[in-house]
mmCIF file of C-alpha atoms and ligand atoms in Angstrom:
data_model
loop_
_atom_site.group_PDB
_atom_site.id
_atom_site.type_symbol
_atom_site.label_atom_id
_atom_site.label_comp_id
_atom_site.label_asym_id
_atom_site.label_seq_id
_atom_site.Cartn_x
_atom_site.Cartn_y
_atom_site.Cartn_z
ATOM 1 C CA UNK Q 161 15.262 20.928 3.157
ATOM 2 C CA UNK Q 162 11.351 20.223 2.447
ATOM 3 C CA UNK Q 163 9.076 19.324 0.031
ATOM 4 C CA UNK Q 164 5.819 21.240 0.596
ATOM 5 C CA UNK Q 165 3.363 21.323 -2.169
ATOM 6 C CA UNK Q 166 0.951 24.592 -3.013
ATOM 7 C CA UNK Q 167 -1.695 23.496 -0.737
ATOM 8 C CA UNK Q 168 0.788 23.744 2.101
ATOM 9 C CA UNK Q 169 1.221 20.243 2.405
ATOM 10 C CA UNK Q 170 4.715 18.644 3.792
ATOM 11 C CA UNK Q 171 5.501 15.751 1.746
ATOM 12 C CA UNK Q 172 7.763 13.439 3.938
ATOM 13 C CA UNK Q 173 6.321 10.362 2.988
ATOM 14 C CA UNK Q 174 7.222 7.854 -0.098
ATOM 15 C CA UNK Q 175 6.014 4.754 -1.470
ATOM 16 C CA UNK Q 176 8.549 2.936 -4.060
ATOM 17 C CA UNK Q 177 6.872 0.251 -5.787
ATOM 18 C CA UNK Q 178 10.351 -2.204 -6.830
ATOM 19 C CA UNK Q 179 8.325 -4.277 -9.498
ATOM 20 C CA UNK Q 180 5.060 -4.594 -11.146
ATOM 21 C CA UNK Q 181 4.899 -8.122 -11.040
ATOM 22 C CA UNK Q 182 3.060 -10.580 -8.587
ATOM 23 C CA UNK Q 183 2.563 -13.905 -7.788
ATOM 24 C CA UNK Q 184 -1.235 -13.274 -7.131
ATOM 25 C CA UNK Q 185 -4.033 -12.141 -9.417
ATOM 26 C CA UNK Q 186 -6.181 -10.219 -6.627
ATOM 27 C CA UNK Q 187 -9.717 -9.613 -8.359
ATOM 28 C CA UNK Q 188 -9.900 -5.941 -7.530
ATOM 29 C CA UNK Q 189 -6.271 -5.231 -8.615
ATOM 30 C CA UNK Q 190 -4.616 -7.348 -11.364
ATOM 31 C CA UNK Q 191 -6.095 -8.895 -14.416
ATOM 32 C CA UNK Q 192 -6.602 -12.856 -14.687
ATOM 33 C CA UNK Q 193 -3.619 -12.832 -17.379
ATOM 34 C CA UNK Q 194 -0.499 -13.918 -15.656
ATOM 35 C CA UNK Q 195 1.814 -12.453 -17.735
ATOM 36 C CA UNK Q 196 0.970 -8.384 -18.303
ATOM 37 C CA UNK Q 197 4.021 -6.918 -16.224
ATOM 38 C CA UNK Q 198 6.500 -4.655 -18.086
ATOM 39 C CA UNK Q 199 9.502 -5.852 -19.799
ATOM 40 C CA UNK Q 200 12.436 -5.637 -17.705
ATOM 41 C CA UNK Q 201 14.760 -2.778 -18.838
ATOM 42 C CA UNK Q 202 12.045 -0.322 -18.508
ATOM 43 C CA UNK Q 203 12.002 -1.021 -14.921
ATOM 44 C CA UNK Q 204 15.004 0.691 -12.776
ATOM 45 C CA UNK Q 205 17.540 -0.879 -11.340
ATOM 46 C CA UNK Q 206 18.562 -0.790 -8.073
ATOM 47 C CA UNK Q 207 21.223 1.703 -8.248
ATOM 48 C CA UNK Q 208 18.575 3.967 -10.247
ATOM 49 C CA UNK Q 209 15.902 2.992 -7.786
ATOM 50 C CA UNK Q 210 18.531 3.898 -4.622
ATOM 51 C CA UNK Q 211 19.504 7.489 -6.402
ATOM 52 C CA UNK Q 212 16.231 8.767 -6.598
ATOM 53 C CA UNK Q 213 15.616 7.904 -3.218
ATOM 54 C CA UNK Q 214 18.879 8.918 -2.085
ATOM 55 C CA UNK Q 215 17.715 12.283 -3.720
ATOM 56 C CA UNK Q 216 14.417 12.596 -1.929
ATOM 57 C CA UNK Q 217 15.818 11.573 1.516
ATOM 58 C CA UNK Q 218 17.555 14.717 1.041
ATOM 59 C CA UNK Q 219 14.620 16.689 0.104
ATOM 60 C CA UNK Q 220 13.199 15.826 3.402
ATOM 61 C CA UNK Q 221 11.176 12.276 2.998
ATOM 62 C CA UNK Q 222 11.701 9.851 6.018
ATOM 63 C CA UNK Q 223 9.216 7.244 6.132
ATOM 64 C CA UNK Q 224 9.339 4.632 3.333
ATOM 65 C CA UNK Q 225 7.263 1.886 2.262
ATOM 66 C CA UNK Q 226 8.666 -0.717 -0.538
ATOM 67 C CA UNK Q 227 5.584 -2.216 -2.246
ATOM 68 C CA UNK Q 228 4.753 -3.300 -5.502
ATOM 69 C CA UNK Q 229 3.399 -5.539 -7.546
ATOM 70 C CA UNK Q 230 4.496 -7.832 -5.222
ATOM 71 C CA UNK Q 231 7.877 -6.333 -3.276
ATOM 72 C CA UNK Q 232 9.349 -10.041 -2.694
ATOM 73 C CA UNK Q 233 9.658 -11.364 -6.206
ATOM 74 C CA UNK Q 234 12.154 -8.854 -7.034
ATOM 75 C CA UNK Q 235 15.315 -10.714 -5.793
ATOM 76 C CA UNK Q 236 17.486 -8.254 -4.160
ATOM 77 C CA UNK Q 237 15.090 -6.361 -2.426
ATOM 78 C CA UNK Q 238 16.379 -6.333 0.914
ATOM 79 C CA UNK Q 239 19.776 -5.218 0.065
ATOM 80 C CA UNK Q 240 18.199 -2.322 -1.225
ATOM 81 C CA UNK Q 241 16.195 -1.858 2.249
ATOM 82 C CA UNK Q 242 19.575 -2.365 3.968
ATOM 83 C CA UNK Q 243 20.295 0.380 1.495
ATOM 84 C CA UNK Q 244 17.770 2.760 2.654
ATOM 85 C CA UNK Q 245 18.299 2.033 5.732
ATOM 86 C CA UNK Q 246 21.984 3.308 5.773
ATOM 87 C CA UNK Q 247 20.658 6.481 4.157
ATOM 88 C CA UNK Q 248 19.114 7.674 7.028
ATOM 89 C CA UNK Q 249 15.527 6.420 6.528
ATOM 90 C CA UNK Q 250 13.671 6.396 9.927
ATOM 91 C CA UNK Q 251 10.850 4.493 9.571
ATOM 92 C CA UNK Q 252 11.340 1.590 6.839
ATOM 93 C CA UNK Q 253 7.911 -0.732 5.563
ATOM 94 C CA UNK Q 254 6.710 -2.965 3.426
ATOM 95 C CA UNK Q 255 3.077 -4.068 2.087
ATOM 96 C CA UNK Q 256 3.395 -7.749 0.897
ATOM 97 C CA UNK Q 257 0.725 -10.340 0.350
ATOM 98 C CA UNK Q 258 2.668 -12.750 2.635
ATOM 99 C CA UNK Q 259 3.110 -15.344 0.223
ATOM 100 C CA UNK Q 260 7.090 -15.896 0.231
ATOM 101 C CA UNK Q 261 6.647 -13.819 3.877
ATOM 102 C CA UNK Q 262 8.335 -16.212 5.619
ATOM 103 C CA UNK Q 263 11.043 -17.012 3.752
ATOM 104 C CA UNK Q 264 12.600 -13.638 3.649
ATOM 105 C CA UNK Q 265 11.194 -12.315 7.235
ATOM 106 C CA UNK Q 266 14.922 -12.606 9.191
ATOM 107 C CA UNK Q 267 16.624 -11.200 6.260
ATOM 108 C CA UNK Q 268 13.767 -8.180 6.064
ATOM 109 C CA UNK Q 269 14.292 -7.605 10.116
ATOM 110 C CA UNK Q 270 18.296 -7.576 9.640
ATOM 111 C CA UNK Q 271 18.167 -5.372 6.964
ATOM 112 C CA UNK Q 272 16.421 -2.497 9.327
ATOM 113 C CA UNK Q 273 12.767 -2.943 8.109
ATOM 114 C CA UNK Q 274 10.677 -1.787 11.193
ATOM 115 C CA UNK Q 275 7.354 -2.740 10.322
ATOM 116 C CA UNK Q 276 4.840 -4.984 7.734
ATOM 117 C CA UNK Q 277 1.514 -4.529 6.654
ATOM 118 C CA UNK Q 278 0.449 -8.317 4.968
ATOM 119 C CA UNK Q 279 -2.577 -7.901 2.650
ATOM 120 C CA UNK Q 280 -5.104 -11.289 3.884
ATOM 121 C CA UNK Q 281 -8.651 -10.883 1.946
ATOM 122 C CA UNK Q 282 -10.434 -13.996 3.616
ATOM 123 C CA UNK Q 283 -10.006 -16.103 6.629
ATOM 124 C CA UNK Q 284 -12.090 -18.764 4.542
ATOM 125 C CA UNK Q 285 -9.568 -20.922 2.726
ATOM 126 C CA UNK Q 286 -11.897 -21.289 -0.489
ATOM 127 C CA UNK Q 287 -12.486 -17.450 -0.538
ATOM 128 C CA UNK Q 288 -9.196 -16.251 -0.255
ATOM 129 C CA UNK Q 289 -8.356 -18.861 -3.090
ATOM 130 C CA UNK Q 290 -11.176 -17.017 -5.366
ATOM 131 C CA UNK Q 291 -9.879 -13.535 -4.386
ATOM 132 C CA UNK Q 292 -6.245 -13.876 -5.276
ATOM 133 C CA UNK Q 293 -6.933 -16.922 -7.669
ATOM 134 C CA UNK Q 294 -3.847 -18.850 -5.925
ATOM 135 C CA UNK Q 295 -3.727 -21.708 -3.248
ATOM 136 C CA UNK Q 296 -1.560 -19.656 -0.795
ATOM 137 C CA UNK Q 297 -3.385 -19.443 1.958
ATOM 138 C CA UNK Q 298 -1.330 -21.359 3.930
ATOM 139 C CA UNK Q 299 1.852 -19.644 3.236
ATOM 140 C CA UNK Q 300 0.577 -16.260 4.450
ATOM 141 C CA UNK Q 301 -0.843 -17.755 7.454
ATOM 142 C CA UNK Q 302 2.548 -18.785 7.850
ATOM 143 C CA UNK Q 303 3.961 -15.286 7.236
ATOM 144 C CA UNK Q 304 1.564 -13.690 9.396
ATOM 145 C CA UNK Q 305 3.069 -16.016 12.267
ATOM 146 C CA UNK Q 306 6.735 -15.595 11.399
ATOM 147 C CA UNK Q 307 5.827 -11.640 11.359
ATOM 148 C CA UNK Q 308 3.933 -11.680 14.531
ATOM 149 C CA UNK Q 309 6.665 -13.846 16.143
ATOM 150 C CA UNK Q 310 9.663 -11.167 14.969
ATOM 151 C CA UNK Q 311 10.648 -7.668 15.943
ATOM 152 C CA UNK Q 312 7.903 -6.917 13.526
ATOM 153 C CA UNK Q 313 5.255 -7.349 15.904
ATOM 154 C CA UNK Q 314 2.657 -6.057 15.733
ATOM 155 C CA UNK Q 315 1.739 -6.714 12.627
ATOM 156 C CA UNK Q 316 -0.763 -5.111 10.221
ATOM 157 C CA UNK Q 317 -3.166 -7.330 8.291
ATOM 158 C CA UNK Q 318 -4.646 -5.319 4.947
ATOM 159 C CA UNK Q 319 -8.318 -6.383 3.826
ATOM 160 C CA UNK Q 320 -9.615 -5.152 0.926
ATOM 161 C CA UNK Q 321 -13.016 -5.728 1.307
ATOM 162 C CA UNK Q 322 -15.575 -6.080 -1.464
ATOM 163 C CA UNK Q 323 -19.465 -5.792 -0.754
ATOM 164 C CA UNK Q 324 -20.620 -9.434 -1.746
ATOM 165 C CA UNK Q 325 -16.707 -10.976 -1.606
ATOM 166 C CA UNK Q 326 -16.060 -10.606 1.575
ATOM 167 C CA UNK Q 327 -17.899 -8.334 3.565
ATOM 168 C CA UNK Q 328 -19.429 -11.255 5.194
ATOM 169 C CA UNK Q 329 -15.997 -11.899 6.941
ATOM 170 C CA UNK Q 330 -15.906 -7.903 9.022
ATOM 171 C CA UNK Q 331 -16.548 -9.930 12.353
ATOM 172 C CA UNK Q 332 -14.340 -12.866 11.902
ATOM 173 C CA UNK Q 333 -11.858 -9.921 10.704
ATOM 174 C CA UNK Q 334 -11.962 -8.074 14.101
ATOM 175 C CA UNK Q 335 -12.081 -11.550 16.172
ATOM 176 C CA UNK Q 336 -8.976 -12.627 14.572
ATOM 177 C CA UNK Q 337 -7.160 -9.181 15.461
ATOM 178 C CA UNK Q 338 -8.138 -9.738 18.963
ATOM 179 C CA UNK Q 339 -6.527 -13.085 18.996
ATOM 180 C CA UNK Q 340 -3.845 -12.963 17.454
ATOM 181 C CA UNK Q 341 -3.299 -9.412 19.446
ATOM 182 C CA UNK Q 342 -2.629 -7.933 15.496
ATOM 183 C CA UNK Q 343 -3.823 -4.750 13.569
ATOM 184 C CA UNK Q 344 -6.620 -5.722 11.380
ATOM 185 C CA UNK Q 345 -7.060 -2.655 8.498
ATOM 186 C CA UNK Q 346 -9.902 -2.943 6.668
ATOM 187 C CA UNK Q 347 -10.172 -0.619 3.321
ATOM 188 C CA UNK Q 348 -12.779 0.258 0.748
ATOM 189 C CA UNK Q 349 -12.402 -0.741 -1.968
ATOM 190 C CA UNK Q 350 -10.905 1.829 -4.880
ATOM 191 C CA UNK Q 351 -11.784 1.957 -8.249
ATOM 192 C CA UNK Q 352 -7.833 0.909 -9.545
ATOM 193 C CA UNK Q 353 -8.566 -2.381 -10.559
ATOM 194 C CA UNK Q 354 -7.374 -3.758 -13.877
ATOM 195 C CA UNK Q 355 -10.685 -5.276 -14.716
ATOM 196 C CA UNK Q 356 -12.605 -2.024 -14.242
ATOM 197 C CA UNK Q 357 -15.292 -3.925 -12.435
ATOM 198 C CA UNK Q 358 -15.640 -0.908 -9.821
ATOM 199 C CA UNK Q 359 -18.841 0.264 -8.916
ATOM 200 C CA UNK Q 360 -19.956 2.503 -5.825
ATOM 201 C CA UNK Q 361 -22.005 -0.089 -4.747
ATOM 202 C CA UNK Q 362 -19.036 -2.515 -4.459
ATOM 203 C CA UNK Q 363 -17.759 -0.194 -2.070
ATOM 204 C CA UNK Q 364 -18.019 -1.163 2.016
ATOM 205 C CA UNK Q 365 -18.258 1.943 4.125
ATOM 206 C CA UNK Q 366 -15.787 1.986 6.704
ATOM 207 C CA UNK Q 367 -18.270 3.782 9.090
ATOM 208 C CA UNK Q 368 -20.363 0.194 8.445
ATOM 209 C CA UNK Q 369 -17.546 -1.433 9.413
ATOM 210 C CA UNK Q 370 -17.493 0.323 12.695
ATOM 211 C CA UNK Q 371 -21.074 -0.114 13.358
ATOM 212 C CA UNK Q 372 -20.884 -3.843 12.961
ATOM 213 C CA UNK Q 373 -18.079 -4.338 15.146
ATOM 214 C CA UNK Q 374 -18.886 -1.875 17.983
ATOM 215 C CA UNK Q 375 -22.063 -4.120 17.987
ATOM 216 C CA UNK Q 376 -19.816 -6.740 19.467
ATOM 217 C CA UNK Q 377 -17.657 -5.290 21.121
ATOM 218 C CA UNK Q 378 -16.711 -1.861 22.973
ATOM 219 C CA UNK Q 379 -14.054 0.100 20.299
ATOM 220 C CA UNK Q 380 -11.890 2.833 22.128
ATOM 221 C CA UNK Q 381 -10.120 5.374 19.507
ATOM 222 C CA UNK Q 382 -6.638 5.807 19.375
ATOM 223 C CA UNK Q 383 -4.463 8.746 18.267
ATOM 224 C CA UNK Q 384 -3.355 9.329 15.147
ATOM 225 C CA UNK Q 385 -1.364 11.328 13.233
ATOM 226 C CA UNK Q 386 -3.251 13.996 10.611
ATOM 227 C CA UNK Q 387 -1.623 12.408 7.680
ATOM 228 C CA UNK Q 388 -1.755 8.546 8.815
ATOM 229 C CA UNK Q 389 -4.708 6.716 6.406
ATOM 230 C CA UNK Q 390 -6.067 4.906 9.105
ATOM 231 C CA UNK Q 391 -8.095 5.680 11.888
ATOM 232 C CA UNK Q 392 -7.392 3.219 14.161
ATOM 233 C CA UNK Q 393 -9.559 1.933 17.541
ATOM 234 C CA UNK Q 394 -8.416 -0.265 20.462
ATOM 235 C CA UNK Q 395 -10.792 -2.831 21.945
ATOM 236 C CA UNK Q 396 -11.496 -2.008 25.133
ATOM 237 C CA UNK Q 397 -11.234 -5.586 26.248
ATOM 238 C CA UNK Q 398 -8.353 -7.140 24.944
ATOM 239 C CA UNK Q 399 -6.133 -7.337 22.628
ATOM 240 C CA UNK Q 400 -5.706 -6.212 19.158
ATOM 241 C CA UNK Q 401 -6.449 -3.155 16.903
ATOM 242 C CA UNK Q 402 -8.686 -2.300 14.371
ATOM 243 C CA UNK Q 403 -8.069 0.685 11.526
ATOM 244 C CA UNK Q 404 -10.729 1.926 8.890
ATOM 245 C CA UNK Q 405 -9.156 2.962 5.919
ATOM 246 C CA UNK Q 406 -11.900 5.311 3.950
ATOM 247 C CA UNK Q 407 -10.284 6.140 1.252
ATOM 248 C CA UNK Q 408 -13.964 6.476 -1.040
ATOM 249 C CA UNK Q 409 -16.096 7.149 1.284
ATOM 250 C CA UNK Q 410 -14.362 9.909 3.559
ATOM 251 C CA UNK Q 411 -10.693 10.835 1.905
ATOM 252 C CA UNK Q 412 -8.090 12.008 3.668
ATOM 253 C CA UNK Q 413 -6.460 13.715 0.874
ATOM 254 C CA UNK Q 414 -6.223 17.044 2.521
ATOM 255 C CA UNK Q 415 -3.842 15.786 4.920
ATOM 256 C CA UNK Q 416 -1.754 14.070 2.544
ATOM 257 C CA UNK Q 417 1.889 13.580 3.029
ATOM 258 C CA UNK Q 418 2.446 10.594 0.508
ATOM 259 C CA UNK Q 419 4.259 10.399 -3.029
ATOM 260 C CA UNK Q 420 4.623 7.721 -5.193
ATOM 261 C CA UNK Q 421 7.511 6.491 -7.034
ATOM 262 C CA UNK Q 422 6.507 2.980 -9.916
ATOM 263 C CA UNK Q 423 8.458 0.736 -10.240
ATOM 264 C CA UNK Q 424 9.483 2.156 -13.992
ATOM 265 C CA UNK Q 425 10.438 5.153 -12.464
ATOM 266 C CA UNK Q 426 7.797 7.824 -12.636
ATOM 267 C CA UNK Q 427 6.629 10.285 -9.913
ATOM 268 C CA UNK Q 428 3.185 9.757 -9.116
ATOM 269 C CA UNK Q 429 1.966 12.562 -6.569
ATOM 270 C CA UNK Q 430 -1.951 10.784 -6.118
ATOM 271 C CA UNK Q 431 -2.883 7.354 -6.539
ATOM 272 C CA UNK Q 432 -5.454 8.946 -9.067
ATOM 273 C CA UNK Q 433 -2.862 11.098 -10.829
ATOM 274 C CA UNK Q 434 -3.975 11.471 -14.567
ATOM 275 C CA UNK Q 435 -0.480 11.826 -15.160
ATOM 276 C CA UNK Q 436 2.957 11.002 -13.851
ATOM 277 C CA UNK Q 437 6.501 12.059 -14.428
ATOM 278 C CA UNK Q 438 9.439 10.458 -15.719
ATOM 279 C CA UNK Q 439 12.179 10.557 -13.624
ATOM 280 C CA UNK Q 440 13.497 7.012 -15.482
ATOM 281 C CA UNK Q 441 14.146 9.546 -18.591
ATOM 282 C CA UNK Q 442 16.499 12.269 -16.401
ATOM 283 C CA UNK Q 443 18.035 9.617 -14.435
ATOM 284 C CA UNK Q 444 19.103 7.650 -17.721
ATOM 285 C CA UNK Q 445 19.962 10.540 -19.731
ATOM 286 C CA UNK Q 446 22.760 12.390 -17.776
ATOM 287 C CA UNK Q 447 20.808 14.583 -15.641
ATOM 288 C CA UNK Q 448 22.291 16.034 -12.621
ATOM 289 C CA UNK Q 449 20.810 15.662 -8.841
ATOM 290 C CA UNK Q 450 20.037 19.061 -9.010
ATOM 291 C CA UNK Q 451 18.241 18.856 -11.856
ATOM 292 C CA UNK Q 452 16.451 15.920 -10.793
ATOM 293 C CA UNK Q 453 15.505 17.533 -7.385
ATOM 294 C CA UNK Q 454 14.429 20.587 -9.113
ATOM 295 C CA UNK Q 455 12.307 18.919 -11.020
ATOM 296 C CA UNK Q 456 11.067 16.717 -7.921
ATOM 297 C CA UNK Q 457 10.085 19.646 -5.981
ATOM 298 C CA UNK Q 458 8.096 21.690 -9.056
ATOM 299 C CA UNK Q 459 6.106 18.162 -9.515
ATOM 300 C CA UNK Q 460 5.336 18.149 -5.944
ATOM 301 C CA UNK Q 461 4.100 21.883 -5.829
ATOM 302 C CA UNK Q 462 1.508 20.923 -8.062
ATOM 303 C CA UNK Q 463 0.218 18.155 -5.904
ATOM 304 C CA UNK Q 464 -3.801 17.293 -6.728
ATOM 305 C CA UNK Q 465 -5.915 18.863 -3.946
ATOM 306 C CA UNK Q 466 -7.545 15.455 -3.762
ATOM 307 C CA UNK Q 467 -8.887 12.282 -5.543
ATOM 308 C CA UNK Q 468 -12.154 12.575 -7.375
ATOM 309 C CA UNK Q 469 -13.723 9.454 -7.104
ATOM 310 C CA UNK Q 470 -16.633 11.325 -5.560
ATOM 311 C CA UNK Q 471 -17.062 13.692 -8.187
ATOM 312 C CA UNK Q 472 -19.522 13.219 -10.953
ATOM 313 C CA UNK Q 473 -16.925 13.555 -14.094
ATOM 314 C CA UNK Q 474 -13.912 11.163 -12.519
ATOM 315 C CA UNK Q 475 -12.425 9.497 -14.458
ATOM 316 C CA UNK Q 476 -9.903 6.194 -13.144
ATOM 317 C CA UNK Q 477 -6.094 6.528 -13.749
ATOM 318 C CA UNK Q 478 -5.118 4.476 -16.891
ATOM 319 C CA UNK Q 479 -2.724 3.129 -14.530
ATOM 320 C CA UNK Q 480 -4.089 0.467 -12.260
ATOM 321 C CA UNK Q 481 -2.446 -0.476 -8.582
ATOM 322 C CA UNK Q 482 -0.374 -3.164 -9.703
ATOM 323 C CA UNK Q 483 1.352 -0.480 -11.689
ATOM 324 C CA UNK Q 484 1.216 2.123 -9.297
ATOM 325 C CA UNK Q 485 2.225 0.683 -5.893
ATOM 326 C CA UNK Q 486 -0.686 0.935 -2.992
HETATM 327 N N1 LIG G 916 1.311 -7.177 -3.388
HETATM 328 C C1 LIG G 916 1.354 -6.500 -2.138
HETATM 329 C C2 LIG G 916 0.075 -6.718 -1.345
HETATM 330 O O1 LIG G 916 -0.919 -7.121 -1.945
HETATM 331 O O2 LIG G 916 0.075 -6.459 -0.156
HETATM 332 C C3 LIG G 916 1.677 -5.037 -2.249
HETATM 333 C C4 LIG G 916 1.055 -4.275 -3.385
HETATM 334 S S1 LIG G 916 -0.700 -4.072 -3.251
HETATM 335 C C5 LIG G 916 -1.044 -3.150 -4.731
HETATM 336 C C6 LIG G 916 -0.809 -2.895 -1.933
HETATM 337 C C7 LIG G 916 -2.144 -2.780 -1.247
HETATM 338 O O3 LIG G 916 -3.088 -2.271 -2.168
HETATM 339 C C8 LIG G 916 -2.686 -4.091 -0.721
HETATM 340 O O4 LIG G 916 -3.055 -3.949 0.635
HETATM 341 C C9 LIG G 916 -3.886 -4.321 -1.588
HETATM 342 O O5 LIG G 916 -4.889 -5.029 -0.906
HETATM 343 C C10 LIG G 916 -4.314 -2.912 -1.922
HETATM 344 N N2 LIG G 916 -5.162 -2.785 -3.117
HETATM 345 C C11 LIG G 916 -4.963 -3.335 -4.337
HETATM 346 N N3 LIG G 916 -5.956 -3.007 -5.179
HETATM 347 C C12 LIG G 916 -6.812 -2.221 -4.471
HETATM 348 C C13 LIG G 916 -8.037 -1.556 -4.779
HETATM 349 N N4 LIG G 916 -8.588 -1.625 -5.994
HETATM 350 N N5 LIG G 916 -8.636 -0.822 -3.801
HETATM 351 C C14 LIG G 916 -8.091 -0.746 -2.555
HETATM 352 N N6 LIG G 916 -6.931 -1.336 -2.214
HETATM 353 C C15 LIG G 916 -6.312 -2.072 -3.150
HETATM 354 FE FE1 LIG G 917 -0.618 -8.722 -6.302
HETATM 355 FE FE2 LIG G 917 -0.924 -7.207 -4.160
HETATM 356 FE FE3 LIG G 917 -2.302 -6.661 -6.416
HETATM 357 FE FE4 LIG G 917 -2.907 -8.831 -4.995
HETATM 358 S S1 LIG G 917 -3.092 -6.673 -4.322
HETATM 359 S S2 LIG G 917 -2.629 -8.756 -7.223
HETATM 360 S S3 LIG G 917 -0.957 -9.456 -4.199
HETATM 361 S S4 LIG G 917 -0.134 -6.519 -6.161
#
């Protein structure tokens, strides 16, 4: 069984988002107010969460990534990896921002996780306080290490990077891949943040990216797969990785083989859906499997060609990425 939507597109990949809440307030995702996360019961449980999964793993998804919000607030969550896991799921992620990374990191490996991406905005203590408005800088340091020192290895290290933030930092960035022999992903910057303050010209070119660090140092490209987000570069001198994650500036949509599932349990088939599909309603009101994989597949079919974001009359989800799951 497969999930192919009408652009021809296999859909094999899914992103469950377990919770809307964080413990960070990242400028270009959440809002400063600490408390603007959805009340409990409209959020699934696990058993709810573990159906609809159970239901797509039969419709042909294999790669999973939990994320959130932040995935490692929700207690529980690696049960419901161990969960997945047992389901058949082949190739079992996480995106976290590292904070209670280390903590859980044994318990994440034993429950079948086989890889991490950790989200690390600044390598400047005082910056990476002002980006995520915490003092946890530390901690995901320390996650990083427990990570890189775990079957998780290598690990990937997410930068959102934000022209006037932190796009002083691209060198540092690749230097720090190179010694701690890690995966450094940088990615522009997408207008899905809860205080709207996107504007093109926040946006840092991935192909500026490049420049600046093949001006220091030789960059050798690697394979990738069509659908993968990142296109990804070896250094041809050492260690480490670098990928460029374009998402504004040259999407990838056409290749697309990602679905979304929030953590309130609707379908989202783009990050930049205008709408999404409850699948909290059939689950809770005696629908079938069938009828829940019927309705799966006919949302999928109608899969967005692409984003918009370069199109004069786009217009941003009302649903920003705490709420959707990157
Ligand atoms: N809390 C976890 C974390 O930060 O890694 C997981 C959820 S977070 C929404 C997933 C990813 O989305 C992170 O790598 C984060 O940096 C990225 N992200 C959040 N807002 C973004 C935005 N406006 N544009 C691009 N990426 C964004
Ligand atoms: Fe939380 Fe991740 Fe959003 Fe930062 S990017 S506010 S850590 S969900």
């Amino acid at each position: 069984m497969s999930l192919t939507d009408q652009f021809g597109r296999a859909i094999t990949d899914l992103r469950i988002s377990v919770t809307d809440k964080c413990n960070f307030r990242c400028v270009y995702c959440r809002s400063a107010d600490p408390e603007n996360h959805k009340p409990d019961h409209e959020l699934l449980s696990w058993p709810e969460l573990e159906r609809i999964a159970r239901i797509l793993i039969g419709l042909g998804i294999r790669k999973i990534r939990i994320t959130g919000g932040e995935p490692l607030v929700r207690p529980g969550v690696e049960d419901f990896m161990a969960r997945l896991k047992s389901l058949g799921v082949r190739d079992l992620s996480m995106t976290t921002n590292g904070h209670l990374l280390a903590d859980h990191c044994d318990r994440l490996v034993a429950a079948g996780m086989n890889r991490i991406n950790i989200s690390l905005d600044s390598l400047d203590p005082a910056k990476f306080e002002k980006i995520t408005r915490t003092h946890s800088f530390n901690k995901v340091m320390a996650g990083i290490d427990r990570a890189q020192n775990s079957p998780l290895r290598p690990v990937k290290v997410n930068a959102v990077l934000v022209r006037g933030l932190n796009d002083d930092e691209v060198e540092a960035f690749a230097a720090f891949a190179r010694e701690r022999d890690l995966i450094m992903r940088f990615i522009e910057f997408m207008p899905l943040d809860a205080d709207r303050h996107w504007t093109r010209e926040l946006v840092v070119p991935a192909a500026e990216v490049q420049r600046r660090i093949e001006a220091r140092w030789k960059l050798e490209p690697l394979p990738h797969e069509r659908s993968e987000t990142a296109r990804k570069f070896r250094f041809a001198d050492g260690r480490g990785e670098i990928g460029l994650i374009a998402s504004v500036t040259q999407p990838f949509c056409g290749f697309c083989s990602r679905i979304r599932i929030t953590a309130d349990g609707k379908l989202r088939t783009c990050l930049f859906s205008k709408d999404d599909h409850d699948l909290r309603y059939m689950v809770r009101n005696g629908h079938t499997d069938a009828n829940i994989a019927d309705a799966i597949r006919a949302v999928v079919n109608d899969k967005e060609e692409g984003h918009r974001i370069n199109q004069s009359d786009f217009v941003p989800p009302s649903r920003t990425m705490v709420y959707i799951g990157g």
